[in-house]
Amino acid sequence: MGPPDENALEVIVGLLLKQRGLTLAVAESCTGGLIGHRITNVPGSSAYYQGSITAYSYDVKELLLHVRHDTLYHYGAVSEQTAREMARGVGRAFRADIGLAVTGIAGPGGGMPEKPVGLVYIALAAPDGEWVERHVWSGNRWENKARSAEAALDLLRRYLEGQL
């Protein structure tokens, strides 16, 4: 596995962040650090990437990302509300301009009728607004993680290009 090519989303968002002088922090749950891994594969990413928190447990979501206890227990870890609070929290924790967050059910287990395997929420919090997307992937665990990371980077790209 070599370096990302110039069409990879992590390269594109890196250039856009650098051009705009913006910083990024990421909160990951189901992707387990994959987004941070992709971003840091780009040389010079330290100019805009503050870091990430892989918050798998409820406790870490509460303690480090300041997701409200009530949010987790009322809506669950895999919800629009939790994703939004994760994005806000990681932005604040790292003093970044943009907070990006992903929470979901990668599979193969853990799904329920109202929250199936492959359900993912991706949130972006920035000074001028917040956006949350819901996806339901149908792949295996690895594919669901990869698609979630790609979708998160694409949400960031669309934000940076003024498409949201």
mmCIF file of C-alpha atoms in Angstrom:
data_model
loop_
_atom_site.group_PDB
_atom_site.id
_atom_site.type_symbol
_atom_site.label_atom_id
_atom_site.label_comp_id
_atom_site.label_asym_id
_atom_site.label_seq_id
_atom_site.Cartn_x
_atom_site.Cartn_y
_atom_site.Cartn_z
ATOM 1 C CA MET A 1 0.000 0.000 0.000
ATOM 2 C CA GLY A 2 1.650 3.175 -1.189
ATOM 3 C CA PRO A 3 0.904 6.834 -0.593
ATOM 4 C CA PRO A 4 -2.520 8.192 -1.606
ATOM 5 C CA ASP A 5 -2.795 9.580 -5.133
ATOM 6 C CA GLU A 6 -3.793 13.183 -5.815
ATOM 7 C CA ASN A 7 -7.451 12.200 -6.341
ATOM 8 C CA ALA A 8 -7.807 10.614 -2.896
ATOM 9 C CA LEU A 9 -10.201 12.501 -0.643
ATOM 10 C CA GLU A 10 -7.611 12.822 2.122
ATOM 11 C CA VAL A 11 -5.342 14.681 -0.320
ATOM 12 C CA ILE A 12 -8.150 16.900 -1.619
ATOM 13 C CA VAL A 13 -9.426 17.884 1.843
ATOM 14 C CA GLY A 14 -5.859 18.471 2.985
ATOM 15 C CA LEU A 15 -5.288 20.971 0.202
ATOM 16 C CA LEU A 16 -8.611 22.680 0.907
ATOM 17 C CA LEU A 17 -7.939 22.908 4.652
ATOM 18 C CA LYS A 18 -4.470 24.316 4.006
ATOM 19 C CA GLN A 19 -5.751 26.856 1.442
ATOM 20 C CA ARG A 20 -8.400 28.087 3.875
ATOM 21 C CA GLY A 21 -6.136 28.042 6.924
ATOM 22 C CA LEU A 22 -8.544 25.759 8.813
ATOM 23 C CA THR A 23 -7.830 23.002 11.308
ATOM 24 C CA LEU A 24 -9.564 19.654 11.735
ATOM 25 C CA ALA A 25 -10.157 17.214 14.588
ATOM 26 C CA VAL A 26 -11.894 13.853 14.240
ATOM 27 C CA ALA A 27 -13.971 11.721 16.622
ATOM 28 C CA GLU A 28 -14.234 8.111 15.493
ATOM 29 C CA SER A 29 -16.211 5.227 16.859
ATOM 30 C CA CYS A 30 -16.991 2.473 14.321
ATOM 31 C CA THR A 31 -14.135 3.510 12.007
ATOM 32 C CA GLY A 32 -11.630 2.883 14.798
ATOM 33 C CA GLY A 33 -9.061 5.462 13.677
ATOM 34 C CA LEU A 34 -9.284 4.820 9.932
ATOM 35 C CA ILE A 35 -10.060 8.463 9.104
ATOM 36 C CA GLY A 36 -7.100 9.716 11.126
ATOM 37 C CA HIS A 37 -4.935 7.063 9.475
ATOM 38 C CA ARG A 38 -5.933 8.272 6.011
ATOM 39 C CA ILE A 39 -5.442 11.944 6.854
ATOM 40 C CA THR A 40 -1.986 11.341 8.317
ATOM 41 C CA ASN A 41 -0.915 9.383 5.231
ATOM 42 C CA VAL A 42 -0.707 12.787 3.523
ATOM 43 C CA PRO A 43 2.668 14.529 3.933
ATOM 44 C CA GLY A 44 2.254 17.917 5.618
ATOM 45 C CA SER A 45 -1.037 17.003 7.321
ATOM 46 C CA SER A 46 0.316 18.379 10.605
ATOM 47 C CA ALA A 47 -0.392 21.858 9.183
ATOM 48 C CA TYR A 48 -4.154 21.319 9.526
ATOM 49 C CA TYR A 49 -4.834 18.077 11.411
ATOM 50 C CA GLN A 50 -5.048 18.519 15.186
ATOM 51 C CA GLY A 51 -5.707 14.873 16.047
ATOM 52 C CA SER A 52 -8.468 12.432 16.837
ATOM 53 C CA ILE A 53 -10.206 10.563 19.605
ATOM 54 C CA THR A 54 -11.327 7.009 18.981
ATOM 55 C CA ALA A 55 -14.277 6.915 21.353
ATOM 56 C CA TYR A 56 -15.680 3.415 21.301
ATOM 57 C CA SER A 57 -17.322 3.291 24.739
ATOM 58 C CA TYR A 58 -20.106 5.408 26.224
ATOM 59 C CA ASP A 59 -17.700 6.490 28.991
ATOM 60 C CA VAL A 60 -15.120 7.847 26.560
ATOM 61 C CA LYS A 61 -17.818 9.600 24.531
ATOM 62 C CA GLU A 62 -18.963 11.298 27.749
ATOM 63 C CA LEU A 63 -15.592 12.014 29.381
ATOM 64 C CA LEU A 64 -13.518 13.132 26.408
ATOM 65 C CA LEU A 65 -16.069 14.325 23.853
ATOM 66 C CA HIS A 66 -18.631 15.676 26.343
ATOM 67 C CA VAL A 67 -21.527 13.799 24.776
ATOM 68 C CA ARG A 68 -24.339 14.214 27.282
ATOM 69 C CA HIS A 69 -25.239 11.140 29.333
ATOM 70 C CA ASP A 70 -28.909 11.731 28.524
ATOM 71 C CA THR A 71 -28.173 11.795 24.798
ATOM 72 C CA LEU A 72 -26.433 8.418 24.907
ATOM 73 C CA TYR A 73 -29.081 6.741 27.004
ATOM 74 C CA HIS A 74 -32.085 8.300 25.277
ATOM 75 C CA TYR A 75 -30.954 8.101 21.619
ATOM 76 C CA GLY A 76 -28.069 5.600 21.784
ATOM 77 C CA ALA A 77 -24.470 5.819 20.640
ATOM 78 C CA VAL A 78 -25.545 5.330 17.028
ATOM 79 C CA SER A 79 -27.762 8.354 16.490
ATOM 80 C CA GLU A 80 -27.825 11.729 14.813
ATOM 81 C CA GLN A 81 -27.791 13.403 18.224
ATOM 82 C CA THR A 82 -24.696 11.543 19.447
ATOM 83 C CA ALA A 83 -22.818 12.118 16.170
ATOM 84 C CA ARG A 84 -23.561 15.851 16.389
ATOM 85 C CA GLU A 85 -22.347 16.072 19.998
ATOM 86 C CA MET A 86 -19.229 14.044 19.145
ATOM 87 C CA ALA A 87 -18.356 16.472 16.329
ATOM 88 C CA ARG A 88 -18.863 19.501 18.576
ATOM 89 C CA GLY A 89 -16.931 17.896 21.412
ATOM 90 C CA VAL A 90 -13.881 16.887 19.402
ATOM 91 C CA GLY A 91 -13.680 20.335 17.827
ATOM 92 C CA ARG A 92 -13.656 21.917 21.273
ATOM 93 C CA ALA A 93 -11.254 19.346 22.752
ATOM 94 C CA PHE A 94 -8.640 20.040 20.079
ATOM 95 C CA ARG A 95 -9.508 23.732 19.542
ATOM 96 C CA ALA A 96 -10.048 22.914 15.872
ATOM 97 C CA ASP A 97 -12.087 24.927 13.394
ATOM 98 C CA ILE A 98 -13.912 21.802 12.213
ATOM 99 C CA GLY A 99 -14.991 18.729 14.150
ATOM 100 C CA LEU A 100 -15.813 15.591 12.162
ATOM 101 C CA ALA A 101 -17.401 12.536 13.787
ATOM 102 C CA VAL A 102 -18.527 9.025 12.860
ATOM 103 C CA THR A 103 -20.578 6.568 14.881
ATOM 104 C CA GLY A 104 -22.217 3.402 13.630
ATOM 105 C CA ILE A 105 -22.639 -0.349 13.617
ATOM 106 C CA ALA A 106 -19.889 -1.918 11.499
ATOM 107 C CA GLY A 107 -21.128 -5.483 12.036
ATOM 108 C CA PRO A 108 -21.458 -8.352 11.703
ATOM 109 C CA GLY A 109 -23.373 -8.257 15.016
ATOM 110 C CA GLY A 110 -24.978 -5.489 17.029
ATOM 111 C CA GLY A 111 -27.831 -4.648 14.696
ATOM 112 C CA MET A 112 -31.498 -4.356 15.602
ATOM 113 C CA PRO A 113 -34.551 -3.768 13.384
ATOM 114 C CA GLU A 114 -34.538 -0.005 14.022
ATOM 115 C CA LYS A 115 -30.729 0.197 13.898
ATOM 116 C CA PRO A 116 -29.442 -2.343 11.372
ATOM 117 C CA VAL A 117 -25.856 -3.439 10.835
ATOM 118 C CA GLY A 118 -24.263 -0.896 8.510
ATOM 119 C CA LEU A 119 -26.105 2.113 9.992
ATOM 120 C CA VAL A 120 -23.736 5.064 10.328
ATOM 121 C CA TYR A 121 -24.114 8.719 11.269
ATOM 122 C CA ILE A 122 -21.481 11.222 10.172
ATOM 123 C CA ALA A 123 -21.465 14.744 11.606
ATOM 124 C CA LEU A 124 -19.518 17.897 10.858
ATOM 125 C CA ALA A 125 -19.472 20.877 13.224
ATOM 126 C CA ALA A 126 -18.033 24.181 12.041
ATOM 127 C CA PRO A 127 -18.422 27.821 13.102
ATOM 128 C CA ASP A 128 -21.065 28.410 10.422
ATOM 129 C CA GLY A 129 -23.207 25.331 10.973
ATOM 130 C CA GLU A 130 -23.598 21.629 11.635
ATOM 131 C CA TRP A 131 -24.467 18.825 9.253
ATOM 132 C CA VAL A 132 -25.332 15.184 9.889
ATOM 133 C CA GLU A 133 -25.695 12.408 7.332
ATOM 134 C CA ARG A 134 -27.203 8.951 7.792
ATOM 135 C CA HIS A 135 -25.979 6.001 5.743
ATOM 136 C CA VAL A 136 -26.788 2.307 5.768
ATOM 137 C CA TRP A 137 -24.020 0.195 4.215
ATOM 138 C CA SER A 138 -24.522 -3.425 3.207
ATOM 139 C CA GLY A 139 -20.951 -4.709 3.253
ATOM 140 C CA ASN A 140 -18.901 -6.701 5.707
ATOM 141 C CA ARG A 141 -17.249 -5.052 8.729
ATOM 142 C CA TRP A 142 -14.164 -3.867 6.830
ATOM 143 C CA GLU A 143 -16.202 -2.557 3.893
ATOM 144 C CA ASN A 144 -18.574 -0.698 6.231
ATOM 145 C CA LYS A 145 -15.636 0.935 8.004
ATOM 146 C CA ALA A 146 -13.993 1.903 4.692
ATOM 147 C CA ARG A 147 -17.233 3.327 3.264
ATOM 148 C CA SER A 148 -17.848 5.290 6.462
ATOM 149 C CA ALA A 149 -14.366 6.825 6.361
ATOM 150 C CA GLU A 150 -14.805 7.713 2.677
ATOM 151 C CA ALA A 151 -18.234 9.264 3.336
ATOM 152 C CA ALA A 152 -16.862 11.322 6.251
ATOM 153 C CA LEU A 153 -14.025 12.675 4.109
ATOM 154 C CA ASP A 154 -16.519 13.399 1.332
ATOM 155 C CA LEU A 155 -18.782 15.333 3.723
ATOM 156 C CA LEU A 156 -15.732 17.371 4.747
ATOM 157 C CA ARG A 157 -14.824 17.954 1.077
ATOM 158 C CA ARG A 158 -18.327 19.152 0.237
ATOM 159 C CA TYR A 159 -18.289 21.498 3.240
ATOM 160 C CA LEU A 160 -14.908 22.938 2.257
ATOM 161 C CA GLU A 161 -16.069 23.395 -1.347
ATOM 162 C CA GLY A 162 -19.179 25.267 -0.186
ATOM 163 C CA GLN A 163 -21.608 22.572 -1.336
ATOM 164 C CA LEU A 164 -23.510 22.161 1.958
#
